[in-house]
Short mmCIF file of C-alpha atoms in Angstrom, two decimals:
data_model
loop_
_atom_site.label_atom_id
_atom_site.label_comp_id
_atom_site.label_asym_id
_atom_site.label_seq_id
_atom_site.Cartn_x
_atom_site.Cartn_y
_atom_site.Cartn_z
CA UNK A 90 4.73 -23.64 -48.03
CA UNK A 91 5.40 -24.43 -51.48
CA UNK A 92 8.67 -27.14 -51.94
CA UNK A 93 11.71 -25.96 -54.52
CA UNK A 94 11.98 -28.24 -57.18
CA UNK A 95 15.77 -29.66 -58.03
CA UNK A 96 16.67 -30.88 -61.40
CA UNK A 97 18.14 -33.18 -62.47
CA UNK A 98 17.56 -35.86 -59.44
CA UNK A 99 20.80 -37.92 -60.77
CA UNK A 100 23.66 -36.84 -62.51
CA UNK A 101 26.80 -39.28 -63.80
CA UNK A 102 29.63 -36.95 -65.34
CA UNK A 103 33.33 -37.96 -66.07
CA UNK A 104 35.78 -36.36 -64.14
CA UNK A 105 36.85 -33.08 -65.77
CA UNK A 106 33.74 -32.17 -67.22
CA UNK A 107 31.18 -29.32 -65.52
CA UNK A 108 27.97 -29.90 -63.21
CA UNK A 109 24.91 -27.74 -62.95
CA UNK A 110 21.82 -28.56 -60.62
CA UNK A 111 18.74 -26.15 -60.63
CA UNK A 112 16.37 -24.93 -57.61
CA UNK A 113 12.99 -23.63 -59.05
CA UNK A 114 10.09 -22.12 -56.70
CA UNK A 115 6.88 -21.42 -58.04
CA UNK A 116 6.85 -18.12 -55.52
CA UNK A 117 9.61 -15.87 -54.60
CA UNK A 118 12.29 -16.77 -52.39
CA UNK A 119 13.97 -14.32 -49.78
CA UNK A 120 16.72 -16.24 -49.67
CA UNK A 121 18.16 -19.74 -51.21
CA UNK A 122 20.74 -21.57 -49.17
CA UNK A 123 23.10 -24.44 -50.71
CA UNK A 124 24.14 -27.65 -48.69
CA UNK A 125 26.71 -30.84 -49.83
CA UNK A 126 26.30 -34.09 -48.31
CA UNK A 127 28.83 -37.10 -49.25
CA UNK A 128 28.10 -40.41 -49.24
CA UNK A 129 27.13 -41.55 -45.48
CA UNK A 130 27.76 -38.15 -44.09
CA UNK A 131 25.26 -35.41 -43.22
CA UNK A 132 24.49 -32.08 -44.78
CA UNK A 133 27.14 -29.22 -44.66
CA UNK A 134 26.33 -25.67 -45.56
CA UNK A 135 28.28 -23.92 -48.36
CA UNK A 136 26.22 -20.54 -49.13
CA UNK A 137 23.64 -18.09 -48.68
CA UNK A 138 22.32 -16.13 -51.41
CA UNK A 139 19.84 -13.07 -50.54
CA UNK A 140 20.10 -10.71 -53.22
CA UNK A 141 18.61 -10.97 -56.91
CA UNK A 142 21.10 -11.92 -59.17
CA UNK A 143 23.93 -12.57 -56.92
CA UNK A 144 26.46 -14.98 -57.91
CA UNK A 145 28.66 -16.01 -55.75
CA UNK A 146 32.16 -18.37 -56.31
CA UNK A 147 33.80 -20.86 -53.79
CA UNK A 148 37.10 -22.17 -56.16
CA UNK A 149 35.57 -24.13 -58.56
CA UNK A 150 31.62 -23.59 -57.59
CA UNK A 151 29.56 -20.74 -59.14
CA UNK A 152 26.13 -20.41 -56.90
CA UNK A 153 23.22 -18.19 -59.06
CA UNK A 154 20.40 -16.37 -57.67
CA UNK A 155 17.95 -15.75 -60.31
CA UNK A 156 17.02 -11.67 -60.92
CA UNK A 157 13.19 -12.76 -60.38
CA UNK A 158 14.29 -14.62 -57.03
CA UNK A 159 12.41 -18.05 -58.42
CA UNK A 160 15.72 -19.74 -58.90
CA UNK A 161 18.86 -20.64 -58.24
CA UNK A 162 21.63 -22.44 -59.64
CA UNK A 163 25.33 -24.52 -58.63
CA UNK A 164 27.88 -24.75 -61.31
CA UNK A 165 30.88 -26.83 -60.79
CA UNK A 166 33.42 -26.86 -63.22
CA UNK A 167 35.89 -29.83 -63.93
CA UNK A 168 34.64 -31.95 -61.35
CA UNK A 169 36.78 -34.01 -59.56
CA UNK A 170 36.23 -37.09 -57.87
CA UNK A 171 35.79 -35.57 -54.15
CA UNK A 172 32.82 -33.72 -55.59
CA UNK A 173 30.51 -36.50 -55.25
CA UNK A 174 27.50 -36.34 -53.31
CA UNK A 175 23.81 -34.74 -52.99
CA UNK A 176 23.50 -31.28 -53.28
CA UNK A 177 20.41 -29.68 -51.85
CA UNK A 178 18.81 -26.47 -52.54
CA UNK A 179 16.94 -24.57 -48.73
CA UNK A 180 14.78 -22.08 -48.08
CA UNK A 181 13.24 -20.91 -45.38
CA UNK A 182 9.88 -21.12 -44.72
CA UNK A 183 6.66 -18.41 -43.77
CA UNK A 184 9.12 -15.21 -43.67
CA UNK A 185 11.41 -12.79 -45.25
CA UNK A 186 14.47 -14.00 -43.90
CA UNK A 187 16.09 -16.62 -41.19
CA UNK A 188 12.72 -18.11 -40.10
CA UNK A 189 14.34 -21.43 -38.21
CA UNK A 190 11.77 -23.32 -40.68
CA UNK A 191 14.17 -24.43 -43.50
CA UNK A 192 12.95 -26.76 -46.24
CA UNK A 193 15.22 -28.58 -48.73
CA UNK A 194 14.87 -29.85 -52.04
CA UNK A 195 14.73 -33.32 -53.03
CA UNK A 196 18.71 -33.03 -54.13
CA UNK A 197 20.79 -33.70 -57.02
CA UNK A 198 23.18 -37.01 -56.18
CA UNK A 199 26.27 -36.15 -58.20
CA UNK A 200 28.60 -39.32 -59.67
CA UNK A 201 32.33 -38.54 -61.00
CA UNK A 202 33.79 -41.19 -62.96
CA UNK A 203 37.10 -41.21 -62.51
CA UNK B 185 33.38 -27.18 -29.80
CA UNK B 186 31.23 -30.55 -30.42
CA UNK B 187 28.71 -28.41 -32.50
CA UNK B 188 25.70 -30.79 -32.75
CA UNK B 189 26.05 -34.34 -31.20
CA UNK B 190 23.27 -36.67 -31.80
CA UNK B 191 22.90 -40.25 -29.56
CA UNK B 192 22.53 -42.85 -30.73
CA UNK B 193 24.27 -43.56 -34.26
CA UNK B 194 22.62 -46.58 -34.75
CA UNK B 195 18.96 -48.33 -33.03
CA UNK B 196 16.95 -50.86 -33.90
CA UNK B 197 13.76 -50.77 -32.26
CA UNK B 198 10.49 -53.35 -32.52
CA UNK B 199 6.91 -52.06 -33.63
CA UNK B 200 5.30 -50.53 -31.10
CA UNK B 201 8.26 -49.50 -28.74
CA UNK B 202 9.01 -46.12 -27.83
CA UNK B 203 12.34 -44.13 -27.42
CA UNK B 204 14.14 -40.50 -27.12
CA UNK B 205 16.87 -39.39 -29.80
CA UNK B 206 19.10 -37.29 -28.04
CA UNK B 207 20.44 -34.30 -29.37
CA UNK B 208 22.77 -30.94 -28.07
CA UNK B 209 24.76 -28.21 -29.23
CA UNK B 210 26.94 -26.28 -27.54
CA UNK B 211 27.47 -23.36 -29.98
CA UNK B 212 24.40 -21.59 -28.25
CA UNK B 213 22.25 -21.52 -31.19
CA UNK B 214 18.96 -20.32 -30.66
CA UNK B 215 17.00 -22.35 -33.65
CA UNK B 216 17.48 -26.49 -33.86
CA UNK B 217 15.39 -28.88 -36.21
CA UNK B 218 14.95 -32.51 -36.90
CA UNK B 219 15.10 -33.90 -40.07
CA UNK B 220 14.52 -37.58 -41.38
CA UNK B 221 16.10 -38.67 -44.64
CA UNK B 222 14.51 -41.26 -46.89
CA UNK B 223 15.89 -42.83 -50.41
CA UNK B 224 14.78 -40.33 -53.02
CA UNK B 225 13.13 -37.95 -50.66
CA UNK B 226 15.29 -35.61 -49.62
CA UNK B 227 15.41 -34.19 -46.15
CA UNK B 228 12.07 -33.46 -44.76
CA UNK B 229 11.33 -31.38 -41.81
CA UNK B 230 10.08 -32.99 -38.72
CA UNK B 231 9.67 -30.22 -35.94
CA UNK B 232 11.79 -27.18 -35.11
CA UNK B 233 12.46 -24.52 -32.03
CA UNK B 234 13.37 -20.96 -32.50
CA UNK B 235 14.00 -20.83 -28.84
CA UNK B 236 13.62 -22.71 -25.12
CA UNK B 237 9.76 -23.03 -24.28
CA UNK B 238 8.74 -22.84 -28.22
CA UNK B 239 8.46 -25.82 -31.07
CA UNK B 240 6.54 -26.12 -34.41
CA UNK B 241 5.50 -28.46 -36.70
CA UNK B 242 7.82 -29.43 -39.45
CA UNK B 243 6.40 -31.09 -43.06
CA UNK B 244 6.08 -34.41 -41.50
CA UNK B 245 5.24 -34.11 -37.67
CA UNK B 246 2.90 -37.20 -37.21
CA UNK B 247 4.47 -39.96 -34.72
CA UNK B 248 6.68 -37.60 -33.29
CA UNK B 249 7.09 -34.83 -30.31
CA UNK B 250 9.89 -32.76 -29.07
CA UNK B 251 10.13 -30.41 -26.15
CA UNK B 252 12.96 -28.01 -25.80
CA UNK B 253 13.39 -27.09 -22.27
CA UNK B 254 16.66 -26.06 -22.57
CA UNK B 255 18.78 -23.75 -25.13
CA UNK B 256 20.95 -26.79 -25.64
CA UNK B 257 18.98 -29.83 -25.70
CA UNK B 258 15.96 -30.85 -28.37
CA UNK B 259 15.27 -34.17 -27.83
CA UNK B 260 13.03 -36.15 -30.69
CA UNK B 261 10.27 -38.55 -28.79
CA UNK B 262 9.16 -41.67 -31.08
CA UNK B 263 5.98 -42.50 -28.89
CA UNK B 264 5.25 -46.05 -30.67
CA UNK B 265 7.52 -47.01 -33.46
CA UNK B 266 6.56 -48.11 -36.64
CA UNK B 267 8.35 -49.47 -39.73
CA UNK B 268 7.42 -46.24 -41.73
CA UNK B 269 9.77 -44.71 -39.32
CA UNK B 270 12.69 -46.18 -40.34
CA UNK B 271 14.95 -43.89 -41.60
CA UNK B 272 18.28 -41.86 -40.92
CA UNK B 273 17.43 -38.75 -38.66
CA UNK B 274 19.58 -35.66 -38.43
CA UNK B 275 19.26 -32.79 -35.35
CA UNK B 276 20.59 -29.44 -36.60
CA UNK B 277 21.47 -26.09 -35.24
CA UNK B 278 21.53 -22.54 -36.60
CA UNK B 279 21.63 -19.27 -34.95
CA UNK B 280 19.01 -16.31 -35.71
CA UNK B 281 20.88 -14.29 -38.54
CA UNK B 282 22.77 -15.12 -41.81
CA UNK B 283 23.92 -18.66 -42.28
CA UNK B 284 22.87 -22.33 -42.90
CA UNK B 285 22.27 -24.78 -40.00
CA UNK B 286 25.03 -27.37 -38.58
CA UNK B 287 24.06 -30.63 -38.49
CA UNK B 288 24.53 -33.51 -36.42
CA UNK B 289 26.21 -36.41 -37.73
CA UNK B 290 22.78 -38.42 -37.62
CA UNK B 291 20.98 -41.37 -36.27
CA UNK B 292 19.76 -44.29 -38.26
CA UNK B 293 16.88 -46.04 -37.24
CA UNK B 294 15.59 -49.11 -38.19
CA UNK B 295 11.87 -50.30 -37.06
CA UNK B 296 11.16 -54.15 -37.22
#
């Protein structure tokens, strides 16, 4: 199955200004799924997005699903400090929906300078 | 609830030597998956169950079984260690439906 791509791999912002990492796939996704890991810890889930176009908000996070279902996007606006950490793009993997076989992207590894 | 508990945190094993990371969940989740975690590579799927009796390969099987006799249990078999195996590995658990998976809180392996 094809990998989705994250961009940018790094990003350094200073606190108070906004964040946006991308998730593109070269084929069409049934469903995208967004995890944040902090420094030392392990992956935690924070959304699901099926539908195309569907934008979903968690307080200051703004999670896109592209209308042709090839991408995805996380918005965070004013970071703070306790918004550091990789965030990684999912999909799952040979099916139209919760296939067990979930892939991730390579990440985006998010610095806030205080 | 534990959720996902993985044993141990920490190993160090030499070249060659063999050894079982331990994982469970208690949330009676039908679908659980290993992942290893390098520098700069992400996570990358090792193997994963959808249920007891059933496992698949992941994106980077080689070196590595699993069984999963048990709804609760999938335990990750390295059969001879090698330093290309040194990484942090995380178990995770999701059930059949809408949602993400829960992960463990990880092991990190070192190979000498």
């Amino acid at each position: 199955g094809q990998q989705v791509m994250q961009i940018p791999q790094y990003q350094h912002v200073q606190e108070g200004e906004d964040f946006t990492t991308y998730c593109n796939s070269s084929t069409t996704l049934s469903n995208i799924q967004w995890y944040k890991q902090r420094p030392g810890g392990h992956p935690v889930f924070l959304i699901q997005l099926v539908k195309s176009g569907e934008v979903k908000k968690q307080k200051r996070l703004t999670f896109q699903f592209g209308e042709a279902k090839k991408n995805s996007s996380l918005h965070i606006t004013a970071t703070q400090t306790t918004d550091v950490g990789t965030y990684f793009c999912a999909r799952w993997d040979g099916g139209s929906s919760n296939t067990g076989k979930l892939i991730f992207g390579q990440g985006t590894t998010l610095q806030v300078k205080p | 609830n534990a959720g996902v508990t993985q044993t141990p945190k920490f190993q160090v094993l030499k070249t060659g030597q063999s050894m079982t990371l331990q994982c469970a969940q208690d949330m009676n989740h039908e679908y659980m998956s290993w992942y290893r975690q390098d520098p700069g590579m992400g996570l990358r799927l090792i193997h994963y169950s959808v249920g007891a009796g059933i496992t698949d390969q992941g994106e980077v099987p080689n070196g590595y079984n699993v069984s999963r006799s048990t709804t609760e249990d999938f335990p990750l078999r390295l059969l001879s260690a090698a330093p290309s195996q040194t990484s942090v590995y995380f178990c995770a658990s999701t059930r059949v439906g809408p949602g993400g998976y829960t992960f463990g809180s990880g092991t990190r392996l070192t190979v000498v």
